[in-house]
């Protein structure tokens, strides 16, 4: 677990030009703290300690402004820059090396006990205040622009933006 915490910190240090030292990141970045809190809550959830997992997750939300359901799947080196207002739903799946900015929502679009939240494959970037809804997949290395509303799959490497989000990188 300690190795994962170091890895999360190093990832943020590498992605944020404002980060001058990793110690500063470890002590003062709420997005990093939210990911760490998720890792603990997820272990509790996986151990069938559902109420303690939800209570711990709630405490992390109060402290960081980031809400990550303990049943979500979060990969390695996931970073949340600025953090405040991020919501990651129960059935969301976030791959390795994903970078999100403040205000991102990975939300559900149905009120049923099914896969109802987005999947972000490895290396995805999601801009500030983007809203991704439903059981959609954002392909490896894709980018979702700030303020976008996305309700459809995005192919690997594509860039989408707007309301509703459409491909803007010159490809069809």
mmCIF file of C-alpha atoms in Angstrom:
data_model
loop_
_atom_site.group_PDB
_atom_site.id
_atom_site.type_symbol
_atom_site.label_atom_id
_atom_site.label_comp_id
_atom_site.label_asym_id
_atom_site.label_seq_id
_atom_site.Cartn_x
_atom_site.Cartn_y
_atom_site.Cartn_z
ATOM 1 C CA UNK A 1 0.000 0.000 0.000
ATOM 2 C CA UNK A 2 2.825 2.419 0.836
ATOM 3 C CA UNK A 3 4.269 1.843 -2.629
ATOM 4 C CA UNK A 4 0.942 2.850 -4.207
ATOM 5 C CA UNK A 5 0.841 6.033 -2.109
ATOM 6 C CA UNK A 6 4.320 6.980 -3.310
ATOM 7 C CA UNK A 7 3.353 6.149 -6.870
ATOM 8 C CA UNK A 8 0.250 8.384 -6.638
ATOM 9 C CA UNK A 9 2.337 11.235 -5.246
ATOM 10 C CA UNK A 10 5.031 10.872 -7.925
ATOM 11 C CA UNK A 11 2.367 10.850 -10.664
ATOM 12 C CA UNK A 12 0.981 14.186 -9.458
ATOM 13 C CA UNK A 13 4.484 15.628 -9.159
ATOM 14 C CA UNK A 14 5.146 14.629 -12.754
ATOM 15 C CA UNK A 15 1.841 16.036 -14.109
ATOM 16 C CA UNK A 16 1.568 19.343 -12.242
ATOM 17 C CA UNK A 17 4.138 21.997 -13.166
ATOM 18 C CA UNK A 18 3.155 23.922 -10.015
ATOM 19 C CA UNK A 19 4.319 21.027 -7.824
ATOM 20 C CA UNK A 20 7.784 22.007 -6.645
ATOM 21 C CA UNK A 21 8.403 19.060 -4.310
ATOM 22 C CA UNK A 22 6.685 15.744 -3.764
ATOM 23 C CA UNK A 23 6.538 16.393 -0.020
ATOM 24 C CA UNK A 24 4.406 19.463 -0.768
ATOM 25 C CA UNK A 25 2.103 17.313 -2.922
ATOM 26 C CA UNK A 26 1.812 14.605 -0.270
ATOM 27 C CA UNK A 27 0.911 17.134 2.420
ATOM 28 C CA UNK A 28 -1.281 19.650 0.591
ATOM 29 C CA UNK A 29 -2.994 18.211 -2.511
ATOM 30 C CA UNK A 30 -6.624 17.219 -1.799
ATOM 31 C CA UNK A 31 -6.912 15.253 -5.054
ATOM 32 C CA UNK A 32 -4.053 13.028 -3.928
ATOM 33 C CA UNK A 33 -5.608 12.683 -0.476
ATOM 34 C CA UNK A 34 -8.942 11.729 -2.062
ATOM 35 C CA UNK A 35 -7.318 8.945 -4.094
ATOM 36 C CA UNK A 36 -5.539 7.675 -0.974
ATOM 37 C CA UNK A 37 -8.817 7.773 0.961
ATOM 38 C CA UNK A 38 -10.520 5.867 -1.845
ATOM 39 C CA UNK A 39 -7.827 3.168 -1.671
ATOM 40 C CA UNK A 40 -8.557 2.637 2.026
ATOM 41 C CA UNK A 41 -12.357 2.753 1.569
ATOM 42 C CA UNK A 42 -12.106 0.318 -1.350
ATOM 43 C CA UNK A 43 -10.196 -2.172 0.795
ATOM 44 C CA UNK A 44 -12.908 -1.948 3.434
ATOM 45 C CA UNK A 45 -15.581 -2.390 0.746
ATOM 46 C CA UNK A 46 -13.777 -5.407 -0.704
ATOM 47 C CA UNK A 47 -13.609 -6.928 2.788
ATOM 48 C CA UNK A 48 -17.438 -6.670 2.946
ATOM 49 C CA UNK A 49 -17.192 -3.861 5.528
ATOM 50 C CA UNK A 50 -19.681 -1.768 3.591
ATOM 51 C CA UNK A 51 -20.834 0.677 6.271
ATOM 52 C CA UNK A 52 -17.290 1.501 7.473
ATOM 53 C CA UNK A 53 -16.260 1.927 3.827
ATOM 54 C CA UNK A 54 -19.110 4.363 3.161
ATOM 55 C CA UNK A 55 -18.464 6.268 6.385
ATOM 56 C CA UNK A 56 -14.748 6.587 5.617
ATOM 57 C CA UNK A 57 -15.545 7.664 2.057
ATOM 58 C CA UNK A 58 -17.924 10.291 3.433
ATOM 59 C CA UNK A 59 -15.220 11.628 5.752
ATOM 60 C CA UNK A 60 -12.781 11.856 2.824
ATOM 61 C CA UNK A 61 -15.413 13.794 0.855
ATOM 62 C CA UNK A 62 -15.860 16.236 3.729
ATOM 63 C CA UNK A 63 -12.103 16.788 3.953
ATOM 64 C CA UNK A 64 -11.264 16.971 0.235
ATOM 65 C CA UNK A 65 -14.411 17.923 -1.684
ATOM 66 C CA UNK A 66 -13.964 14.779 -3.808
ATOM 67 C CA UNK A 67 -16.517 11.963 -3.713
ATOM 68 C CA UNK A 68 -15.374 8.540 -4.883
ATOM 69 C CA UNK A 69 -17.689 5.610 -4.219
ATOM 70 C CA UNK A 70 -15.719 2.851 -2.453
ATOM 71 C CA UNK A 71 -16.970 0.263 -4.991
ATOM 72 C CA UNK A 72 -15.587 2.176 -7.988
ATOM 73 C CA UNK A 73 -12.495 0.790 -9.694
ATOM 74 C CA UNK A 74 -9.539 3.198 -9.768
ATOM 75 C CA UNK A 75 -6.262 2.255 -11.436
ATOM 76 C CA UNK A 76 -2.679 3.199 -10.701
ATOM 77 C CA UNK A 77 -1.243 6.703 -10.857
ATOM 78 C CA UNK A 78 -4.682 8.335 -11.168
ATOM 79 C CA UNK A 79 -4.483 12.051 -10.457
ATOM 80 C CA UNK A 80 -7.164 14.592 -9.640
ATOM 81 C CA UNK A 81 -5.825 18.139 -10.067
ATOM 82 C CA UNK A 82 -7.417 20.732 -7.750
ATOM 83 C CA UNK A 83 -9.979 18.095 -6.761
ATOM 84 C CA UNK A 84 -12.974 20.051 -5.524
ATOM 85 C CA UNK A 85 -16.306 18.843 -6.857
ATOM 86 C CA UNK A 86 -15.174 15.588 -8.478
ATOM 87 C CA UNK A 87 -17.736 12.764 -8.262
ATOM 88 C CA UNK A 88 -16.920 9.178 -9.272
ATOM 89 C CA UNK A 89 -19.880 6.810 -9.115
ATOM 90 C CA UNK A 90 -20.186 3.253 -7.858
ATOM 91 C CA UNK A 91 -19.722 1.360 -11.124
ATOM 92 C CA UNK A 92 -17.174 3.743 -12.669
ATOM 93 C CA UNK A 93 -13.929 2.207 -13.884
ATOM 94 C CA UNK A 94 -10.849 4.409 -14.167
ATOM 95 C CA UNK A 95 -7.721 2.974 -15.778
ATOM 96 C CA UNK A 96 -4.063 3.672 -15.087
ATOM 97 C CA UNK A 97 -2.483 7.104 -15.623
ATOM 98 C CA UNK A 98 -5.805 8.953 -15.897
ATOM 99 C CA UNK A 99 -5.731 12.683 -15.111
ATOM 100 C CA UNK A 100 -8.863 14.618 -14.122
ATOM 101 C CA UNK A 101 -9.407 18.236 -13.187
ATOM 102 C CA UNK A 102 -11.856 19.782 -10.712
ATOM 103 C CA UNK A 103 -15.574 19.412 -11.137
ATOM 104 C CA UNK A 104 -15.479 16.192 -13.178
ATOM 105 C CA UNK A 105 -18.504 13.914 -12.794
ATOM 106 C CA UNK A 106 -18.470 10.241 -13.750
ATOM 107 C CA UNK A 107 -22.189 9.765 -13.228
ATOM 108 C CA UNK A 108 -24.891 7.218 -13.804
ATOM 109 C CA UNK A 109 -27.843 7.612 -16.109
ATOM 110 C CA UNK A 110 -30.194 4.901 -14.850
ATOM 111 C CA UNK A 111 -31.575 4.027 -11.435
ATOM 112 C CA UNK A 112 -30.930 0.267 -11.680
ATOM 113 C CA UNK A 113 -28.321 -2.024 -10.079
ATOM 114 C CA UNK A 114 -26.319 -2.384 -13.331
ATOM 115 C CA UNK A 115 -23.114 -0.967 -14.814
ATOM 116 C CA UNK A 116 -24.271 2.640 -15.112
ATOM 117 C CA UNK A 117 -21.143 4.792 -14.862
ATOM 118 C CA UNK A 118 -18.357 5.550 -17.363
ATOM 119 C CA UNK A 119 -15.204 3.568 -18.033
ATOM 120 C CA UNK A 120 -12.028 5.589 -18.638
ATOM 121 C CA UNK A 121 -9.282 3.533 -20.207
ATOM 122 C CA UNK A 122 -5.573 4.103 -19.547
ATOM 123 C CA UNK A 123 -4.099 7.549 -20.163
ATOM 124 C CA UNK A 124 -7.383 9.460 -20.466
ATOM 125 C CA UNK A 125 -7.468 13.192 -19.618
ATOM 126 C CA UNK A 126 -10.699 14.856 -18.512
ATOM 127 C CA UNK A 127 -10.945 18.653 -18.372
ATOM 128 C CA UNK A 128 -12.479 20.750 -15.618
ATOM 129 C CA UNK A 129 -16.226 20.516 -15.091
ATOM 130 C CA UNK A 130 -16.738 17.782 -17.686
ATOM 131 C CA UNK A 131 -19.755 15.557 -17.104
ATOM 132 C CA UNK A 132 -19.604 11.974 -18.356
ATOM 133 C CA UNK A 133 -22.845 10.034 -17.978
ATOM 134 C CA UNK A 134 -23.825 6.419 -18.372
ATOM 135 C CA UNK A 135 -22.177 3.155 -19.264
ATOM 136 C CA UNK A 136 -19.855 4.672 -21.857
ATOM 137 C CA UNK A 137 -16.192 4.028 -22.609
ATOM 138 C CA UNK A 138 -13.547 6.685 -23.189
ATOM 139 C CA UNK A 139 -10.768 4.945 -25.104
ATOM 140 C CA UNK A 140 -7.091 4.826 -24.219
ATOM 141 C CA UNK A 141 -5.292 8.163 -24.500
ATOM 142 C CA UNK A 142 -8.456 10.132 -25.323
ATOM 143 C CA UNK A 143 -9.148 13.662 -24.061
ATOM 144 C CA UNK A 144 -12.469 15.122 -22.925
ATOM 145 C CA UNK A 145 -12.493 18.921 -23.035
ATOM 146 C CA UNK A 146 -13.405 21.180 -20.132
ATOM 147 C CA UNK A 147 -17.117 21.767 -19.634
ATOM 148 C CA UNK A 148 -18.126 18.964 -21.976
ATOM 149 C CA UNK A 149 -21.178 16.764 -21.525
ATOM 150 C CA UNK A 150 -20.426 13.273 -22.806
ATOM 151 C CA UNK A 151 -22.997 10.494 -23.216
ATOM 152 C CA UNK A 152 -21.373 8.411 -25.993
ATOM 153 C CA UNK A 153 -18.256 6.284 -26.365
ATOM 154 C CA UNK A 154 -15.020 7.988 -27.407
ATOM 155 C CA UNK A 155 -12.454 6.103 -29.504
ATOM 156 C CA UNK A 156 -8.863 5.718 -28.339
ATOM 157 C CA UNK A 157 -6.741 8.810 -28.931
ATOM 158 C CA UNK A 158 -9.677 11.062 -29.834
ATOM 159 C CA UNK A 159 -10.388 14.528 -28.458
ATOM 160 C CA UNK A 160 -13.991 15.514 -27.758
ATOM 161 C CA UNK A 161 -15.453 18.775 -26.484
ATOM 162 C CA UNK A 162 -18.709 20.666 -26.243
ATOM 163 C CA UNK A 163 -22.309 20.217 -25.172
ATOM 164 C CA UNK A 164 -23.038 17.615 -26.327
ATOM 165 C CA UNK A 165 -19.427 16.487 -26.716
ATOM 166 C CA UNK A 166 -18.305 15.920 -30.300
ATOM 167 C CA UNK A 167 -14.993 14.962 -31.812
ATOM 168 C CA UNK A 168 -12.832 18.054 -32.408
ATOM 169 C CA UNK A 169 -9.484 16.587 -33.461
ATOM 170 C CA UNK A 170 -10.227 16.546 -37.191
ATOM 171 C CA UNK A 171 -11.095 12.841 -37.417
ATOM 172 C CA UNK A 172 -14.526 11.345 -37.950
#
